[in-house]
CSV table of C-alpha atoms in Angstrom, one decimal:
chain,number,residue,atom,x,y,z
A,1,MET,CA,-12.8,-7.6,19.6
A,2,LEU,CA,-10.9,-8.9,16.6
A,3,GLU,CA,-11.4,-12.5,15.7
A,4,TYR,CA,-8.4,-14.7,15.2
A,5,THR,CA,-9.0,-18.1,13.7
A,6,THR,CA,-7.2,-21.0,15.4
A,7,GLU,CA,-6.6,-24.1,13.3
A,8,ASN,CA,-4.7,-27.2,14.2
A,9,LEU,CA,-2.4,-27.1,11.2
A,10,THR,CA,0.8,-29.1,11.7
A,11,ALA,CA,4.1,-27.5,10.7
A,12,ASP,CA,4.1,-29.9,7.6
A,13,GLU,CA,0.7,-28.7,6.6
A,14,VAL,CA,1.7,-25.1,6.9
A,15,ALA,CA,4.8,-25.8,4.8
A,16,ARG,CA,2.6,-27.5,2.2
A,17,LEU,CA,0.2,-24.6,2.0
A,18,ARG,CA,3.1,-22.1,1.7
A,19,ALA,CA,4.6,-24.2,-1.2
A,20,VAL,CA,1.2,-24.1,-3.0
A,21,TYR,CA,0.4,-20.4,-2.5
A,22,GLU,CA,3.7,-18.5,-2.4
A,23,PRO,CA,4.6,-19.1,-6.1
A,24,LEU,CA,1.1,-18.0,-7.2
A,25,THR,CA,1.4,-14.8,-5.2
A,26,GLN,CA,4.9,-14.1,-6.6
A,27,SER,CA,3.5,-14.6,-10.1
A,28,VAL,CA,0.7,-12.1,-9.5
A,29,ARG,CA,3.4,-9.6,-8.1
A,30,GLU,CA,5.2,-9.9,-11.5
A,31,LEU,CA,1.9,-9.4,-13.3
A,32,ILE,CA,1.2,-6.2,-11.3
A,33,ASP,CA,4.6,-4.8,-12.4
A,34,ALA,CA,4.0,-5.8,-16.0
A,35,THR,CA,0.5,-4.2,-16.0
A,36,ILE,CA,2.0,-0.9,-15.0
A,37,ARG,CA,4.9,-1.0,-17.4
A,38,THR,CA,3.5,-2.7,-20.5
A,39,GLU,CA,3.4,-0.9,-23.9
A,40,VAL,CA,2.0,-3.8,-26.0
A,41,ASP,CA,-0.9,-3.0,-28.3
A,42,ALA,CA,-4.6,-3.0,-27.5
A,43,GLU,CA,-5.2,-6.5,-28.9
A,44,SER,CA,-2.4,-8.0,-26.8
A,45,VAL,CA,-3.8,-6.2,-23.7
A,46,SER,CA,-7.2,-7.6,-24.4
A,47,GLU,CA,-6.0,-11.2,-24.8
A,48,ALA,CA,-3.9,-10.9,-21.6
A,49,LYS,CA,-7.0,-9.6,-19.8
A,50,ALA,CA,-9.1,-12.5,-21.0
A,51,ALA,CA,-6.5,-15.0,-19.7
A,52,ILE,CA,-6.3,-13.2,-16.4
A,53,ASP,CA,-10.1,-13.2,-16.0
A,54,ALA,CA,-10.2,-16.9,-16.6
A,55,ALA,CA,-7.5,-17.5,-14.0
A,56,THR,CA,-9.5,-15.3,-11.5
A,57,ALA,CA,-12.7,-17.3,-12.2
A,58,ARG,CA,-10.9,-20.5,-11.5
A,59,LEU,CA,-9.4,-19.3,-8.3
A,60,ARG,CA,-12.8,-17.9,-7.2
A,61,SER,CA,-14.6,-21.2,-7.7
A,62,ASN,CA,-13.8,-22.0,-4.1
A,63,GLN,CA,-12.9,-19.1,-1.9
A,64,LEU,CA,-13.1,-17.6,1.6
A,65,ASP,CA,-16.2,-15.5,2.3
A,66,GLY,CA,-14.1,-12.6,3.5
A,67,SER,CA,-10.5,-11.5,4.0
A,68,PHE,CA,-7.8,-14.0,5.0
A,69,GLY,CA,-7.5,-12.9,8.6
A,70,ILE,CA,-4.8,-14.4,10.8
A,71,ARG,CA,-4.6,-18.1,11.4
A,72,PHE,CA,-2.4,-20.0,13.7
A,73,GLY,CA,-0.5,-23.3,13.2
A,74,SER,CA,-0.7,-25.9,16.0
A,75,ASP,CA,2.6,-24.7,17.3
A,76,GLY,CA,1.2,-21.2,17.8
A,77,ASP,CA,2.9,-19.7,14.9
A,78,GLN,CA,1.0,-16.8,13.3
A,79,MET,CA,0.0,-17.0,9.7
A,80,PRO,CA,-0.8,-13.3,8.7
A,81,TRP,CA,-0.8,-14.4,5.1
A,82,GLY,CA,-3.2,-11.7,3.9
A,83,ASN,CA,-1.3,-8.8,5.5
A,84,ALA,CA,-0.8,-5.8,3.3
A,85,VAL,CA,2.9,-5.5,4.3
A,86,ILE,CA,4.2,-9.0,5.1
A,87,GLY,CA,1.4,-11.4,3.7
A,88,LEU,CA,2.8,-14.2,1.7
A,89,ARG,CA,-0.6,-14.6,0.0
A,90,ASN,CA,-1.0,-10.9,-0.6
A,91,PRO,CA,0.5,-9.8,-4.0
A,92,THR,CA,0.3,-6.1,-3.1
A,93,ALA,CA,2.8,-6.7,-0.2
A,94,PRO,CA,6.5,-6.2,-1.2
A,95,PRO,CA,6.5,-8.5,1.0
A,96,LEU,CA,8.7,-7.6,3.9
A,97,LYS,CA,10.5,-10.3,5.9
A,98,VAL,CA,11.0,-8.7,9.2
A,99,GLU,CA,14.0,-10.1,11.2
A,100,GLN,CA,15.0,-9.6,14.8
A,101,ALA,CA,18.5,-8.4,15.7
A,102,PRO,CA,20.2,-9.7,18.9
A,103,ASP,CA,19.5,-6.4,20.6
A,104,GLY,CA,15.7,-6.8,20.1
A,105,SER,CA,15.5,-4.3,17.3
A,106,VAL,CA,13.9,-5.4,14.0
A,107,PHE,CA,14.9,-4.8,10.4
A,108,ALA,CA,14.1,-5.8,6.8
A,109,ASP,CA,15.9,-5.4,3.5
A,110,PHE,CA,13.4,-5.1,0.7
A,111,TYR,CA,12.9,-3.9,-2.8
A,112,LEU,CA,10.2,-1.4,-4.1
A,113,GLY,CA,9.4,-1.3,-7.8
A,114,ALA,CA,7.0,0.5,-10.1
A,115,ALA,CA,3.9,-0.5,-8.0
A,116,TYR,CA,5.0,1.7,-5.1
A,117,GLU,CA,5.6,5.0,-7.0
A,118,GLY,CA,4.5,8.5,-6.0
A,119,PRO,CA,6.8,11.2,-7.3
A,120,PRO,CA,8.4,9.9,-10.6
A,121,GLY,CA,11.0,7.3,-9.9
A,122,HIS,CA,10.5,7.6,-6.2
A,123,VAL,CA,8.6,5.8,-3.4
A,124,HIS,CA,5.1,7.2,-2.6
A,125,GLY,CA,5.5,9.0,0.8
A,126,GLY,CA,2.4,7.0,2.0
A,127,VAL,CA,4.1,3.7,1.1
A,128,ALA,CA,7.0,4.7,3.3
A,129,ALA,CA,4.4,5.4,6.1
A,130,LEU,CA,2.8,2.0,5.5
A,131,ILE,CA,6.1,0.2,5.9
A,132,LEU,CA,7.2,2.2,8.9
A,133,ASP,CA,3.8,1.8,10.7
A,134,HIS,CA,4.1,-2.0,10.2
A,135,VAL,CA,7.8,-2.3,11.3
A,136,LEU,CA,7.5,0.0,14.3
A,137,GLY,CA,4.5,-2.1,15.3
A,138,GLU,CA,6.5,-5.3,15.0
A,139,ALA,CA,9.3,-3.7,17.1
A,140,ALA,CA,6.7,-2.8,19.8
A,141,SER,CA,4.9,-6.1,19.8
A,142,SER,CA,5.6,-9.6,20.8
A,143,ALA,CA,3.8,-12.8,19.8
A,144,GLU,CA,2.1,-12.8,23.2
A,145,LYS,CA,1.5,-9.1,23.3
A,146,PRO,CA,0.2,-7.6,20.0
A,147,ARG,CA,0.2,-3.8,20.0
A,148,LEU,CA,-1.7,-1.5,17.6
A,149,THR,CA,-0.7,2.0,16.5
A,150,GLY,CA,-2.0,4.8,18.8
A,151,THR,CA,-0.2,7.7,17.1
A,152,ILE,CA,2.7,7.7,14.6
A,153,THR,CA,4.7,10.6,13.1
A,154,MET,CA,6.7,10.4,9.9
A,155,ARG,CA,9.4,12.9,9.1
A,156,TYR,CA,10.5,13.0,5.4
A,157,LEU,CA,14.2,14.0,5.0
A,158,ARG,CA,14.2,13.6,1.2
A,159,THR,CA,12.4,11.6,-1.4
A,160,THR,CA,13.1,7.8,-1.3
A,161,PRO,CA,14.3,6.3,-4.7
A,162,LEU,CA,12.6,3.1,-5.9
A,163,GLY,CA,15.0,0.2,-5.6
A,164,PRO,CA,16.7,-1.7,-2.7
A,165,LEU,CA,15.9,-0.2,0.7
A,166,ARG,CA,16.2,-1.1,4.4
A,167,VAL,CA,13.9,-0.4,7.3
A,168,GLU,CA,14.9,-0.6,11.0
A,169,ALA,CA,12.9,0.0,14.2
A,170,ARG,CA,13.3,-0.5,18.0
A,171,ILE,CA,11.6,0.2,21.2
A,172,ASP,CA,12.6,3.6,22.7
A,173,ARG,CA,10.7,3.1,26.0
A,174,ILE,CA,7.7,1.5,27.7
A,175,GLU,CA,5.2,3.3,30.0
A,176,GLY,CA,2.4,1.0,31.2
A,177,TYR,CA,0.2,0.0,28.2
A,178,LYS,CA,2.1,2.4,25.9
A,179,THR,CA,5.2,1.3,24.0
A,180,TYR,CA,7.2,4.1,22.2
A,181,ALA,CA,9.0,2.9,19.1
A,182,VAL,CA,11.3,4.7,16.6
A,183,GLY,CA,12.7,3.7,13.2
A,184,HIS,CA,13.7,4.8,9.7
A,185,ILE,CA,13.9,3.8,6.1
A,186,ALA,CA,17.3,4.2,4.4
A,187,ASP,CA,18.8,3.8,0.9
A,188,ALA,CA,22.5,3.4,0.2
A,189,ASP,CA,23.1,7.1,1.1
A,190,GLY,CA,21.4,7.1,4.5
A,191,HIS,CA,18.0,7.8,6.1
A,192,THR,CA,15.2,9.1,3.9
A,193,VAL,CA,12.3,8.9,6.3
A,194,GLU,CA,12.2,8.7,10.1
A,195,ALA,CA,9.3,7.7,12.3
A,196,GLU,CA,8.2,7.6,16.0
A,197,GLY,CA,5.1,6.1,17.3
A,198,VAL,CA,3.1,5.1,20.4
A,199,PHE,CA,1.8,1.5,20.3
A,200,ILE,CA,-1.0,0.3,22.6
A,201,GLN,CA,-1.8,-3.1,23.8
A,202,PRO,CA,-5.5,-3.5,23.0
A,203,ARG,CA,-7.8,-4.0,26.0
A,204,TRP,CA,-8.8,-7.5,24.8
A,205,ALA,CA,-5.1,-8.6,24.8
A,206,ARG,CA,-4.3,-7.4,28.3
A,207,GLY,CA,-3.8,-10.5,30.5
B,1,MET,CA,15.1,16.9,-9.2
B,2,LEU,CA,12.3,14.6,-10.2
B,3,GLU,CA,11.8,14.1,-13.9
B,4,TYR,CA,8.3,14.6,-15.3
B,5,THR,CA,7.8,13.3,-18.9
B,6,THR,CA,5.9,15.7,-21.2
B,7,GLU,CA,4.1,14.2,-24.1
B,8,ASN,CA,1.9,15.8,-26.6
B,9,LEU,CA,-1.0,13.4,-26.2
B,10,THR,CA,-4.4,14.8,-27.3
B,11,ALA,CA,-7.4,14.4,-25.1
B,12,ASP,CA,-8.7,11.7,-27.5
B,13,GLU,CA,-5.4,9.8,-27.3
B,14,VAL,CA,-5.5,9.9,-23.5
B,15,ALA,CA,-9.0,8.6,-23.5
B,16,ARG,CA,-8.0,5.8,-25.9
B,17,LEU,CA,-5.1,4.8,-23.6
B,18,ARG,CA,-7.4,4.9,-20.6
B,19,ALA,CA,-9.9,2.6,-22.4
B,20,VAL,CA,-7.1,0.1,-23.2
B,21,TYR,CA,-5.4,-0.1,-19.8
B,22,GLU,CA,-8.1,0.6,-17.2
B,23,PRO,CA,-10.0,-2.7,-17.8
B,24,LEU,CA,-6.7,-4.7,-17.6
B,25,THR,CA,-5.8,-3.0,-14.3
B,26,GLN,CA,-9.3,-3.7,-12.9
B,27,SER,CA,-8.9,-7.4,-13.9
B,28,VAL,CA,-5.6,-7.6,-12.1
B,29,ARG,CA,-7.3,-6.0,-9.0
B,30,GLU,CA,-9.8,-8.9,-9.1
B,31,LEU,CA,-7.0,-11.4,-9.4
B,32,ILE,CA,-5.2,-10.0,-6.4
B,33,ASP,CA,-8.4,-10.4,-4.3
B,34,ALA,CA,-8.9,-14.0,-5.7
B,35,THR,CA,-5.2,-14.9,-4.9
B,36,ILE,CA,-5.6,-14.0,-1.3
B,37,ARG,CA,-9.0,-15.7,-0.8
B,38,THR,CA,-8.8,-18.8,-3.0
B,39,GLU,CA,-9.2,-22.2,-1.5
B,40,VAL,CA,-8.9,-24.3,-4.7
B,41,ASP,CA,-6.6,-27.3,-4.8
B,42,ALA,CA,-2.9,-27.3,-5.7
B,43,GLU,CA,-3.5,-28.4,-9.3
B,44,SER,CA,-5.9,-25.5,-10.0
B,45,VAL,CA,-3.5,-23.1,-8.4
B,46,SER,CA,-0.7,-24.4,-10.5
B,47,GLU,CA,-2.8,-24.1,-13.7
B,48,ALA,CA,-3.9,-20.5,-12.8
B,49,LYS,CA,-0.3,-19.6,-12.2
B,50,ALA,CA,0.8,-20.9,-15.6
B,51,ALA,CA,-1.9,-18.8,-17.3
B,52,ILE,CA,-0.8,-15.7,-15.3
B,53,ASP,CA,2.9,-16.2,-16.2
B,54,ALA,CA,1.9,-16.5,-19.9
B,55,ALA,CA,-0.1,-13.2,-19.6
B,56,THR,CA,2.9,-11.5,-17.8
B,57,ALA,CA,5.3,-12.6,-20.5
B,58,ARG,CA,3.1,-11.2,-23.2
B,59,LEU,CA,2.7,-7.9,-21.4
B,60,ARG,CA,6.5,-7.7,-20.8
B,61,SER,CA,7.3,-8.3,-24.5
B,62,ASN,CA,7.2,-4.5,-24.9
B,63,GLN,CA,7.5,-2.5,-21.7
B,64,LEU,CA,8.9,0.7,-20.1
B,65,ASP,CA,12.5,0.4,-18.8
B,66,GLY,CA,11.5,1.7,-15.4
B,67,SER,CA,8.4,2.9,-13.5
B,68,PHE,CA,5.5,4.7,-15.1
B,69,GLY,CA,6.3,8.2,-13.8
B,70,ILE,CA,3.9,11.1,-14.4
B,71,ARG,CA,3.1,12.1,-18.0
B,72,PHE,CA,1.2,15.0,-19.2
B,73,GLY,CA,-1.4,15.4,-22.0
B,74,SER,CA,-1.1,18.3,-24.4
B,75,ASP,CA,-3.7,20.2,-22.3
B,76,GLY,CA,-1.5,20.0,-19.2
B,77,ASP,CA,-3.5,17.3,-17.5
B,78,GLN,CA,-1.4,15.1,-15.3
B,79,MET,CA,-1.4,11.3,-15.9
B,80,PRO,CA,-0.1,9.8,-12.6
B,81,TRP,CA,-1.2,6.4,-13.8
B,82,GLY,CA,1.4,4.4,-11.9
B,83,ASN,CA,0.6,6.1,-8.6
B,84,ALA,CA,0.3,3.7,-5.6
B,85,VAL,CA,-3.0,5.4,-4.4
B,86,ILE,CA,-4.7,6.8,-7.5
B,87,GLY,CA,-2.9,5.2,-10.4
B,88,LEU,CA,-5.4,3.9,-13.0
B,89,ARG,CA,-2.7,1.5,-14.3
B,90,ASN,CA,-1.6,0.4,-10.8
B,91,PRO,CA,-3.6,-2.7,-9.6
B,92,THR,CA,-2.4,-2.2,-6.0
B,93,ALA,CA,-4.1,1.2,-5.9
B,94,PRO,CA,-7.7,1.0,-4.5
B,95,PRO,CA,-7.8,3.4,-6.7
B,96,LEU,CA,-9.0,6.6,-5.0
B,97,LYS,CA,-10.8,9.1,-7.2
B,98,VAL,CA,-10.1,12.3,-5.2
B,99,GLU,CA,-12.7,15.0,-5.8
B,100,GLN,CA,-12.7,18.7,-4.8
B,101,ALA,CA,-15.6,20.2,-2.8
B,102,PRO,CA,-16.7,23.8,-3.5
B,103,ASP,CA,-14.9,25.0,-0.3
B,104,GLY,CA,-11.6,23.7,-1.7
B,105,SER,CA,-11.4,20.6,0.6
B,106,VAL,CA,-11.0,17.2,-1.0
B,107,PHE,CA,-12.6,13.9,-0.4
B,108,ALA,CA,-12.9,10.4,-1.8
B,109,ASP,CA,-15.4,7.5,-1.2
B,110,PHE,CA,-13.6,4.2,-1.7
B,111,TYR,CA,-13.7,0.5,-0.8
B,112,LEU,CA,-11.0,-1.5,0.8
B,113,GLY,CA,-11.1,-5.3,0.5
B,114,ALA,CA,-8.9,-8.3,1.5
B,115,ALA,CA,-5.7,-6.8,0.0
B,116,TYR,CA,-5.6,-4.0,2.6
B,117,GLU,CA,-5.9,-6.1,5.7
B,118,GLY,CA,-3.9,-5.7,8.9
B,119,PRO,CA,-5.8,-6.9,12.0
B,120,PRO,CA,-8.3,-9.6,11.0
B,121,GLY,CA,-11.2,-8.0,9.1
B,122,HIS,CA,-9.7,-4.6,9.5
B,123,VAL,CA,-7.6,-2.1,7.5
B,124,HIS,CA,-3.9,-2.2,8.1
B,125,GLY,CA,-3.0,1.0,10.1
B,126,GLY,CA,-0.3,1.7,7.5
B,127,VAL,CA,-2.8,1.5,4.6
B,128,ALA,CA,-4.8,4.2,6.4
B,129,ALA,CA,-1.5,6.2,6.7
B,130,LEU,CA,-0.9,5.7,2.9
B,131,ILE,CA,-4.3,7.0,2.0
B,132,LEU,CA,-4.2,10.0,4.4
B,133,ASP,CA,-0.7,11.0,3.2
B,134,HIS,CA,-1.9,11.1,-0.3
B,135,VAL,CA,-5.2,12.9,0.3
B,136,LEU,CA,-3.7,15.5,2.6
B,137,GLY,CA,-1.0,16.0,0.0
B,138,GLU,CA,-3.7,16.6,-2.7
B,139,ALA,CA,-5.5,19.1,-0.4
B,140,ALA,CA,-2.2,20.9,0.1
B,141,SER,CA,-1.2,20.9,-3.6
B,142,SER,CA,-2.4,22.5,-6.8
B,143,ALA,CA,-1.6,21.5,-10.4
B,144,GLU,CA,0.8,24.4,-10.6
B,145,LYS,CA,2.2,23.9,-7.1
B,146,PRO,CA,3.0,20.3,-6.2
B,147,ARG,CA,3.8,19.8,-2.5
B,148,LEU,CA,5.5,16.9,-0.8
B,149,THR,CA,5.0,15.7,2.7
B,150,GLY,CA,7.4,17.2,5.3
B,151,THR,CA,6.0,15.6,8.4
B,152,ILE,CA,2.7,13.8,9.0
B,153,THR,CA,1.1,12.4,12.2
B,154,MET,CA,-1.7,9.8,12.3
B,155,ARG,CA,-3.9,9.4,15.3
B,156,TYR,CA,-5.8,6.1,15.4
B,157,LEU,CA,-9.1,6.4,17.3
B,158,ARG,CA,-10.2,2.8,16.6
B,159,THR,CA,-9.5,0.0,14.1
B,160,THR,CA,-11.0,0.7,10.6
B,161,PRO,CA,-13.2,-2.1,9.3
B,162,LEU,CA,-12.6,-3.3,5.7
B,163,GLY,CA,-15.4,-2.2,3.4
B,164,PRO,CA,-16.8,1.2,2.2
B,165,LEU,CA,-14.9,4.2,3.6
B,166,ARG,CA,-14.5,7.9,3.1
B,167,VAL,CA,-11.5,10.2,3.4
B,168,GLU,CA,-11.6,14.0,3.7
B,169,ALA,CA,-8.8,16.6,3.9
B,170,ARG,CA,-8.4,20.4,3.8
B,171,ILE,CA,-5.8,23.1,4.2
B,172,ASP,CA,-5.7,24.4,7.8
B,173,ARG,CA,-3.2,27.2,7.1
B,174,ILE,CA,-0.3,28.3,4.9
B,175,GLU,CA,3.0,29.8,6.2
B,176,GLY,CA,5.4,30.6,3.4
B,177,TYR,CA,6.5,27.4,1.7
B,178,LYS,CA,4.7,25.3,4.4
B,179,THR,CA,1.1,24.3,4.0
B,180,TYR,CA,-0.6,22.7,7.0
B,181,ALA,CA,-3.3,20.2,6.1
B,182,VAL,CA,-5.7,18.1,8.3
B,183,GLY,CA,-8.0,15.2,7.4
B,184,HIS,CA,-9.5,11.9,8.5
B,185,ILE,CA,-10.8,8.5,7.4
B,186,ALA,CA,-14.4,7.6,8.4
B,187,ASP,CA,-16.7,4.6,8.3
B,188,ALA,CA,-20.5,4.8,8.7
B,189,ASP,CA,-20.0,5.3,12.5
B,190,GLY,CA,-17.6,8.3,12.3
B,191,HIS,CA,-13.9,9.0,12.3
B,192,THR,CA,-11.5,6.1,12.7
B,193,VAL,CA,-8.1,7.8,11.9
B,194,GLU,CA,-7.2,11.5,12.0
B,195,ALA,CA,-4.1,13.1,10.4
B,196,GLU,CA,-2.3,16.4,10.3
B,197,GLY,CA,0.7,17.2,8.2
B,198,VAL,CA,3.0,19.8,6.9
B,199,PHE,CA,3.5,19.9,3.1
B,200,ILE,CA,6.4,21.6,1.4
B,201,GLN,CA,6.8,23.1,-2.0
B,202,PRO,CA,10.0,21.5,-3.4
B,203,ARG,CA,12.8,23.9,-4.2
B,204,TRP,CA,12.6,22.9,-7.9
B,205,ALA,CA,8.9,23.9,-8.1
B,206,ARG,CA,9.3,27.3,-6.5
B,207,GLY,CA,8.7,29.9,-9.2
């Protein structure tokens, strides 16, 4: 059984926390990109590293024992702020902002830069899989009924260029505890990767 | 066609560059973890952010136009230093150090912390897919014959806890340009995710 932390945070308090942490996370995202692309000399790298280590020590002076987990506001809103794909406190997340279309399908427009590279100038195939796993899972889930991936298959049509991209997913059909979802990633020229998966309502979440 | 940059870097020069950039990347990995887990007050966050922004500006004062790509040393060694899974200059990579066993299979022991979370305390299913895609691809490839993912299927046996993990992969069979690979991620109690994929030698790499 996975533990979800419930806190009685008001909407105002959630907004305040977001305003504190979101700019920090965005700054670290910029630093990640700069770390990969920099060509400054060894002395500059060393001085930047010292400043970063000092910032890390300050942030670590009071920190959670483990990972962020998922917290809830008092209105029941989820705060998956450490999540590897959508977490607003996770600098490794692009992050995706997954939206729901009127027909129940979900989508996100997002940008992948140097940190997501596999083949030169192109998205790592595994990063495409990371994003499709998440977004098909969101299509298959609802706030009351979380679903986890059972199996998922990715089909790579061509390499995906780094840059602006879109992901879309929808439920294909539901059979008991199994929800079948399909989706794709696309660039301006069309689909680059397609996916289909079976998502399962965990036993502990069955009402 | 993907562009690979060839440089005439000697082994000594590659070692020097590694010594400059690997510690910086590791420091940024620590900062990522601290950013997710910190509970310091807003003033401390703001001051840490200012220090980070200054370090980023310094690193960006001389940088590559685009992503890192893959470079080669004069001995033909690949330097996929920006890679999202194994890149020694990519702070979002765990990074994996993939080793080859005597029987030709590949494996890596690695650690996933707060940055790789999906379900609370557990690895994001998509992160497992990212790692399996990469390692099955390495099993299917050789330095002379790169292979890209055609299709890959992940089967989730149970949720994978954050912490120390192992991934293994091997070639199952080869049929013309198609190489079939299988693999898994395991924790101390056994397999958590299994994968099988078809990897294809790109047209431009066929001799």
